[in-house]
Every structure is written in structure tokens, then in C-alpha cells.
PDB file of C-alpha atoms and ligand atoms in Angstrom:
ATOM      1  CA  UNK A  22       2.390  27.241  -6.862  1.00  0.00           C
ATOM      2  CA  UNK A  23       0.379  25.860  -4.239  1.00  0.00           C
ATOM      3  CA  UNK A  24      -2.813  26.565  -6.062  1.00  0.00           C
ATOM      4  CA  UNK A  25      -2.045  24.045  -8.607  1.00  0.00           C
ATOM      5  CA  UNK A  26      -3.582  20.469  -7.244  1.00  0.00           C
ATOM      6  CA  UNK A  27      -0.400  18.286  -8.881  1.00  0.00           C
ATOM      7  CA  UNK A  28       2.992  19.222  -7.990  1.00  0.00           C
ATOM      8  CA  UNK A  29       5.002  17.425 -10.507  1.00  0.00           C
ATOM      9  CA  UNK A  30       9.432  17.248 -10.889  1.00  0.00           C
ATOM     10  CA  UNK A  31      11.175  17.110 -13.604  1.00  0.00           C
ATOM     11  CA  UNK A  32      11.754  13.744 -11.379  1.00  0.00           C
ATOM     12  CA  UNK A  33       8.625  12.620 -13.476  1.00  0.00           C
ATOM     13  CA  UNK A  34       7.169  12.136  -9.790  1.00  0.00           C
ATOM     14  CA  UNK A  35       3.759  14.267  -8.339  1.00  0.00           C
ATOM     15  CA  UNK A  36       2.381  14.224  -5.509  1.00  0.00           C
ATOM     16  CA  UNK A  37      -2.097  14.429  -5.263  1.00  0.00           C
ATOM     17  CA  UNK A  38      -2.407  17.430  -2.444  1.00  0.00           C
ATOM     18  CA  UNK A  39      -5.882  16.552  -1.641  1.00  0.00           C
ATOM     19  CA  UNK A  40      -5.380  12.665  -1.750  1.00  0.00           C
ATOM     20  CA  UNK A  41      -1.147  12.974  -0.149  1.00  0.00           C
ATOM     21  CA  UNK A  42      -0.589  10.764  -2.523  1.00  0.00           C
ATOM     22  CA  UNK A  43       2.422   9.778  -4.649  1.00  0.00           C
ATOM     23  CA  UNK A  44       0.419   9.644  -7.976  1.00  0.00           C
ATOM     24  CA  UNK A  45       2.999   7.441  -9.480  1.00  0.00           C
ATOM     25  CA  UNK A  46       2.944   5.081  -6.737  1.00  0.00           C
ATOM     26  CA  UNK A  47       1.400   1.670  -6.133  1.00  0.00           C
ATOM     27  CA  UNK A  48      -0.924   2.142  -3.646  1.00  0.00           C
ATOM     28  CA  UNK A  49      -0.617  -0.945  -0.725  1.00  0.00           C
ATOM     29  CA  UNK A  50      -2.832   1.452   2.393  1.00  0.00           C
ATOM     30  CA  UNK A  51      -1.614   0.740   5.696  1.00  0.00           C
ATOM     31  CA  UNK A  52      -3.963   1.468   8.679  1.00  0.00           C
ATOM     32  CA  UNK A  53      -0.820   2.456  10.482  1.00  0.00           C
ATOM     33  CA  UNK A  54      -1.319   4.891  10.955  1.00  0.00           C
ATOM     34  CA  UNK A  55      -3.263   8.251  12.639  1.00  0.00           C
ATOM     35  CA  UNK A  56      -3.449  11.962  12.461  1.00  0.00           C
ATOM     36  CA  UNK A  57      -0.765  14.079  13.218  1.00  0.00           C
ATOM     37  CA  UNK A  58      -1.027  16.700  15.704  1.00  0.00           C
ATOM     38  CA  UNK A  59      -2.645  19.406  15.011  1.00  0.00           C
ATOM     39  CA  UNK A  60      -0.507  22.686  12.686  1.00  0.00           C
ATOM     40  CA  UNK A  61       2.755  19.820  12.638  1.00  0.00           C
ATOM     41  CA  UNK A  62       4.515  20.689  10.228  1.00  0.00           C
ATOM     42  CA  UNK A  63       6.404  18.730   8.026  1.00  0.00           C
ATOM     43  CA  UNK A  64       9.588  19.010   7.889  1.00  0.00           C
ATOM     44  CA  UNK A  65      11.813  15.975   8.367  1.00  0.00           C
ATOM     45  CA  UNK A  66      12.652  12.752   5.734  1.00  0.00           C
ATOM     46  CA  UNK A  67      13.405  10.036   7.489  1.00  0.00           C
ATOM     47  CA  UNK A  68      15.840   7.210   5.241  1.00  0.00           C
ATOM     48  CA  UNK A  69      14.979   3.815   6.870  1.00  0.00           C
ATOM     49  CA  UNK A  70      16.153   0.533   5.337  1.00  0.00           C
ATOM     50  CA  UNK A  71      13.792  -3.911   5.372  1.00  0.00           C
ATOM     51  CA  UNK A  72      14.339  -6.572   4.176  1.00  0.00           C
ATOM     52  CA  UNK A  73      11.881  -9.125   4.850  1.00  0.00           C
ATOM     53  CA  UNK A  74      12.712 -11.690   5.503  1.00  0.00           C
ATOM     54  CA  UNK A  75      16.026 -10.035   7.316  1.00  0.00           C
ATOM     55  CA  UNK A  76      18.863  -9.777   3.544  1.00  0.00           C
ATOM     56  CA  UNK A  77      16.883 -10.744   1.593  1.00  0.00           C
ATOM     57  CA  UNK A  78      15.041  -8.957  -0.939  1.00  0.00           C
ATOM     58  CA  UNK A  79      12.222  -9.362  -3.568  1.00  0.00           C
ATOM     59  CA  UNK A  80       9.198 -10.924  -1.887  1.00  0.00           C
ATOM     60  CA  UNK A  81       6.005  -9.654  -1.101  1.00  0.00           C
ATOM     61  CA  UNK A  82       6.220  -9.101   2.348  1.00  0.00           C
ATOM     62  CA  UNK A  83       6.917  -5.845   3.795  1.00  0.00           C
ATOM     63  CA  UNK A  84       3.669  -4.954   1.656  1.00  0.00           C
ATOM     64  CA  UNK A  85       2.973  -7.706   4.539  1.00  0.00           C
ATOM     65  CA  UNK A  86       4.048  -5.721   7.618  1.00  0.00           C
ATOM     66  CA  UNK A  87       2.860  -3.059   6.915  1.00  0.00           C
ATOM     67  CA  UNK A  88      -0.621  -4.417   6.108  1.00  0.00           C
ATOM     68  CA  UNK A  89      -0.610  -7.078   8.640  1.00  0.00           C
ATOM     69  CA  UNK A  90      -1.183  -9.824   6.896  1.00  0.00           C
ATOM     70  CA  UNK A  91       2.751 -11.280   7.811  1.00  0.00           C
ATOM     71  CA  UNK A  92       1.871 -14.868   8.208  1.00  0.00           C
ATOM     72  CA  UNK A  93       3.904 -16.202  11.624  1.00  0.00           C
ATOM     73  CA  UNK A  94       4.367 -19.327  10.091  1.00  0.00           C
ATOM     74  CA  UNK A  95       6.350 -19.104   7.173  1.00  0.00           C
ATOM     75  CA  UNK A  96       9.696 -17.707   8.242  1.00  0.00           C
ATOM     76  CA  UNK A  97      11.097 -17.477  12.031  1.00  0.00           C
ATOM     77  CA  UNK A  98      11.286 -14.277  12.110  1.00  0.00           C
ATOM     78  CA  UNK A  99       7.922 -12.838  11.010  1.00  0.00           C
ATOM     79  CA  UNK A 100       7.211 -14.737  14.450  1.00  0.00           C
ATOM     80  CA  UNK A 101       8.721 -12.525  16.362  1.00  0.00           C
ATOM     81  CA  UNK A 102       7.451  -9.478  15.079  1.00  0.00           C
ATOM     82  CA  UNK A 103       3.998 -10.309  12.106  1.00  0.00           C
ATOM     83  CA  UNK A 104       1.771  -7.907  15.644  1.00  0.00           C
ATOM     84  CA  UNK A 105       4.906  -4.899  15.328  1.00  0.00           C
ATOM     85  CA  UNK A 106       1.513  -1.499  13.555  1.00  0.00           C
ATOM     86  CA  UNK A 107       4.820  -0.296  12.105  1.00  0.00           C
ATOM     87  CA  UNK A 108       4.455   1.312   8.521  1.00  0.00           C
ATOM     88  CA  UNK A 109       6.248   4.102   6.546  1.00  0.00           C
ATOM     89  CA  UNK A 110       4.667   6.667   3.938  1.00  0.00           C
ATOM     90  CA  UNK A 111       7.379   4.445   1.826  1.00  0.00           C
ATOM     91  CA  UNK A 112       9.173   1.970   0.026  1.00  0.00           C
ATOM     92  CA  UNK A 113      11.744   1.746  -2.042  1.00  0.00           C
ATOM     93  CA  UNK A 114      12.937  -0.845  -3.226  1.00  0.00           C
ATOM     94  CA  UNK A 115      15.726  -2.414  -5.051  1.00  0.00           C
ATOM     95  CA  UNK A 116      14.754  -1.865  -8.803  1.00  0.00           C
ATOM     96  CA  UNK A 117      14.090   1.481  -8.216  1.00  0.00           C
ATOM     97  CA  UNK A 118      10.364   0.407  -7.504  1.00  0.00           C
ATOM     98  CA  UNK A 119       8.190   2.840  -5.579  1.00  0.00           C
ATOM     99  CA  UNK A 120       5.434   2.191  -2.554  1.00  0.00           C
ATOM    100  CA  UNK A 121       2.734   4.411  -1.166  1.00  0.00           C
ATOM    101  CA  UNK A 122       1.492   2.779   2.394  1.00  0.00           C
ATOM    102  CA  UNK A 123       0.580   5.991   4.035  1.00  0.00           C
ATOM    103  CA  UNK A 124      -0.383   9.959   2.377  1.00  0.00           C
ATOM    104  CA  UNK A 125       1.731  11.933   3.427  1.00  0.00           C
ATOM    105  CA  UNK A 126      -0.627  14.442   5.526  1.00  0.00           C
ATOM    106  CA  UNK A 127      -1.410  11.348   8.342  1.00  0.00           C
ATOM    107  CA  UNK A 128       0.422  10.135  10.356  1.00  0.00           C
ATOM    108  CA  UNK A 129       3.168   6.922   9.773  1.00  0.00           C
ATOM    109  CA  UNK A 130       4.253   4.414  12.342  1.00  0.00           C
ATOM    110  CA  UNK A 131       8.354   5.127  11.487  1.00  0.00           C
ATOM    111  CA  UNK A 132      10.833   6.266  13.657  1.00  0.00           C
ATOM    112  CA  UNK A 133       9.805   5.459  17.466  1.00  0.00           C
ATOM    113  CA  UNK A 134      10.990   6.906  20.743  1.00  0.00           C
ATOM    114  CA  UNK A 135      13.209   9.648  18.203  1.00  0.00           C
ATOM    115  CA  UNK A 136      15.073  12.856  18.645  1.00  0.00           C
ATOM    116  CA  UNK A 137      15.615  15.323  15.750  1.00  0.00           C
ATOM    117  CA  UNK A 138      17.091  18.787  16.649  1.00  0.00           C
ATOM    118  CA  UNK A 139      15.770  18.598  20.355  1.00  0.00           C
ATOM    119  CA  UNK A 140      12.193  17.575  18.912  1.00  0.00           C
ATOM    120  CA  UNK A 141      11.016  14.132  20.503  1.00  0.00           C
ATOM    121  CA  UNK A 142       8.416  11.771  18.792  1.00  0.00           C
ATOM    122  CA  UNK A 143       9.270  12.155  14.536  1.00  0.00           C
ATOM    123  CA  UNK A 144       6.727  10.721  13.613  1.00  0.00           C
ATOM    124  CA  UNK A 145       5.021  13.745  14.620  1.00  0.00           C
ATOM    125  CA  UNK A 146       6.604  15.948  11.686  1.00  0.00           C
ATOM    126  CA  UNK A 147       8.515  13.419   9.654  1.00  0.00           C
ATOM    127  CA  UNK A 148       7.663  11.275   6.712  1.00  0.00           C
ATOM    128  CA  UNK A 149       9.775   8.472   6.802  1.00  0.00           C
ATOM    129  CA  UNK A 150      10.732   6.298   3.980  1.00  0.00           C
ATOM    130  CA  UNK A 151      12.142   2.576   3.881  1.00  0.00           C
ATOM    131  CA  UNK A 152      14.887   1.203   1.126  1.00  0.00           C
ATOM    132  CA  UNK A 153      14.682  -2.240   0.655  1.00  0.00           C
ATOM    133  CA  UNK A 154      18.656  -2.700   2.029  1.00  0.00           C
ATOM    134  CA  UNK A 155      20.555  -3.848   4.683  1.00  0.00           C
ATOM    135  CA  UNK A 156      23.328  -1.894   6.852  1.00  0.00           C
ATOM    136  CA  UNK A 157      25.501  -3.883   4.569  1.00  0.00           C
ATOM    137  CA  UNK A 158      25.004  -4.301   1.485  1.00  0.00           C
ATOM    138  CA  UNK A 159      25.002  -1.379  -1.386  1.00  0.00           C
ATOM    139  CA  UNK A 160      21.297   0.074  -2.096  1.00  0.00           C
ATOM    140  CA  UNK A 161      21.769  -0.220  -6.156  1.00  0.00           C
ATOM    141  CA  UNK A 162      21.625   3.521  -8.016  1.00  0.00           C
ATOM    142  CA  UNK A 163      17.894   2.397  -8.941  1.00  0.00           C
ATOM    143  CA  UNK A 164      17.365   3.323  -4.665  1.00  0.00           C
ATOM    144  CA  UNK A 165      18.967   6.430  -5.145  1.00  0.00           C
ATOM    145  CA  UNK A 166      18.648   7.996  -8.281  1.00  0.00           C
ATOM    146  CA  UNK A 167      14.270   7.119  -6.914  1.00  0.00           C
ATOM    147  CA  UNK A 168      14.743   8.865  -3.333  1.00  0.00           C
ATOM    148  CA  UNK A 169      16.286  12.048  -5.025  1.00  0.00           C
ATOM    149  CA  UNK A 170      13.634  12.469  -7.362  1.00  0.00           C
ATOM    150  CA  UNK A 171      11.372  10.750  -4.187  1.00  0.00           C
ATOM    151  CA  UNK A 172      12.941  14.495  -2.234  1.00  0.00           C
ATOM    152  CA  UNK A 173      13.322  16.410  -4.423  1.00  0.00           C
ATOM    153  CA  UNK A 174       8.740  16.581  -5.476  1.00  0.00           C
ATOM    154  CA  UNK A 175       7.812  16.320  -0.913  1.00  0.00           C
ATOM    155  CA  UNK A 176      11.080  19.508  -1.649  1.00  0.00           C
ATOM    156  CA  UNK A 177       7.728  21.554  -3.762  1.00  0.00           C
ATOM    157  CA  UNK A 178       5.475  20.576  -1.478  1.00  0.00           C
ATOM    158  CA  UNK A 179       6.604  20.692   1.656  1.00  0.00           C
ATOM    159  CA  UNK A 180       8.809  23.851   1.066  1.00  0.00           C
ATOM    160  CA  UNK A 181      10.881  23.356   4.860  1.00  0.00           C
ATOM    161  CA  UNK A 182      11.877  19.690   3.834  1.00  0.00           C
ATOM    162  CA  UNK A 183      15.236  20.795   2.955  1.00  0.00           C
ATOM    163  CA  UNK A 184      18.192  19.877   2.464  1.00  0.00           C
ATOM    164  CA  UNK A 185      19.799  19.269   6.068  1.00  0.00           C
ATOM    165  CA  UNK A 186      16.154  18.141   6.716  1.00  0.00           C
ATOM    166  CA  UNK A 187      17.118  14.643   5.965  1.00  0.00           C
ATOM    167  CA  UNK A 188      18.443  11.860   9.232  1.00  0.00           C
ATOM    168  CA  UNK A 189      18.567   8.973   9.096  1.00  0.00           C
ATOM    169  CA  UNK A 190      16.953   6.878  11.538  1.00  0.00           C
ATOM    170  CA  UNK A 191      20.267   5.621  13.216  1.00  0.00           C
ATOM    171  CA  UNK A 192      20.781   9.247  13.545  1.00  0.00           C
ATOM    172  CA  UNK A 193      17.293  10.245  15.532  1.00  0.00           C
ATOM    173  CA  UNK A 194      17.455   7.000  18.066  1.00  0.00           C
ATOM    174  CA  UNK A 195      21.026   6.881  18.347  1.00  0.00           C
ATOM    175  CA  UNK A 196      21.810   2.941  20.528  1.00  0.00           C
ATOM    176  CA  UNK A 197      18.660   1.812  19.340  1.00  0.00           C
ATOM    177  CA  UNK A 198      18.600   1.169  14.933  1.00  0.00           C
ATOM    178  CA  UNK A 199      21.681   1.861  12.937  1.00  0.00           C
ATOM    179  CA  UNK A 200      19.019   1.734   9.585  1.00  0.00           C
ATOM    180  CA  UNK A 201      20.144   3.028   6.097  1.00  0.00           C
ATOM    181  CA  UNK A 202      23.458   1.406   7.765  1.00  0.00           C
ATOM    182  CA  UNK A 203      27.499   2.312   6.741  1.00  0.00           C
ATOM    183  CA  UNK A 204      26.337   0.498   2.997  1.00  0.00           C
ATOM    184  CA  UNK A 205      23.921   4.510   2.745  1.00  0.00           C
ATOM    185  CA  UNK A 206      26.463   6.925   1.170  1.00  0.00           C
ATOM    186  CA  UNK A 207      24.547  10.494   1.727  1.00  0.00           C
ATOM    187  CA  UNK A 208      27.065  11.748  -0.683  1.00  0.00           C
ATOM    188  CA  UNK A 209      25.899   9.511  -3.728  1.00  0.00           C
ATOM    189  CA  UNK A 210      22.226  10.830  -2.949  1.00  0.00           C
ATOM    190  CA  UNK A 211      23.605  14.473  -2.498  1.00  0.00           C
ATOM    191  CA  UNK A 212      24.915  13.637  -6.225  1.00  0.00           C
ATOM    192  CA  UNK A 213      21.194  12.904  -7.300  1.00  0.00           C
ATOM    193  CA  UNK A 214      19.215  15.821  -5.914  1.00  0.00           C
ATOM    194  CA  UNK A 215      22.340  17.909  -7.923  1.00  0.00           C
ATOM    195  CA  UNK A 216      21.202  16.199 -11.794  1.00  0.00           C
ATOM    196  CA  UNK A 217      17.842  16.814 -10.016  1.00  0.00           C
ATOM    197  CA  UNK A 218      18.242  20.490  -9.450  1.00  0.00           C
TER     198      UNK A 218
HETATM  199 ZN1   ZN B   3      13.923   1.747  10.358  1.00  0.00          ZN
END
């Protein structure tokens, strides 16, 4: 019901429509966001993967990257990326923990040059979800379950986010991006979504 401020689904997640925050997520506000274009409908979810340093899991470095506090001294790879001004709305860690960096109604900077169904600049109209992982390492069951829960609650608040409007970063930026990689099983996500429905 659109009049209800907070929308909850059986997945156990709820969205505060005013703040654009998922109540159950750990909040780590990122300055790397701005307003979406006026009247931009939110009708796409982009699935990404990230790990910092590459292929290492569990550290605090993704939070640091998205809050512009990544220390370039700590790893050669950090030296390459620490000046990037990027973010995503959400991150799902290996254990299923949900972290939010940007309110859902704001524009996060996750997609870069991109195109979905003939529309460019996917940041304008999408919600970006990072999975902690690599293109090759199998994602955890807890991550599929949490991702399905997030999509289920997003569908309630943003009815234009339908099942055919879920894309990988590699789908909207082919040739430039490969995440979430061959390790990501869309059929498995589908399965988890059906369990929630
Ligand atoms: Zn990506």
C-alpha cells in the first residue's frame, strides 16, 4: 500500500520510503551520489561484484572505497583505485550482511558508461547492488538469499522493477565490465525469488 511509510515483505526487509533506507541494512553513508534526473523512474536493478583487495573477502576496504577513505599505502591495487569516486546503493557480503551506502531514491555511481534496452547512463534509473565476490568464485547461498530478499522488497516499492529488469554489470557495459561473472547463477537467484513469493 503506497500510503504506508514503511514497506515490509516476507523476506524480513523493510524500506523507509521517506529516507530511502532499508531499515535492516548497516548504514555507511557515501558522499558519492547525487540526484537522479527529474522524473527518472527507477526500473532496473544492476548486479555487480567487488572484492578488495581482489579475491580477498571480509575486510573493511569496500566501505573505505565507497567513503573515499581507502589508504593507498596498504595495497598496490588500492593505489590504482583510491581516487575513484564510486558507490553502489547496496552491498551483500559473503555472510549475507547487507550494507547500504546511498539512499535508494538518490543516484549512486556504480554503472559508468552503460546501456540497457536502448537507454544510456543506467545510474539515472537503476539501483546498484554489489555482491562481495569475484567473477569465478561461487557466490554463497546466504548472498543469493539476501539478494532475493532485497529484490522482493524493491519490487514492492518500485513496481517497475520487474523480473526482466534485473541485469548484470556485464550486460549493460559489455566489453568493458565482466562482473558479476560466470560464477553468478541467475537460475539460483530465480529459485530464491520463487521461494519468497
Ligand atoms: Zn560492476
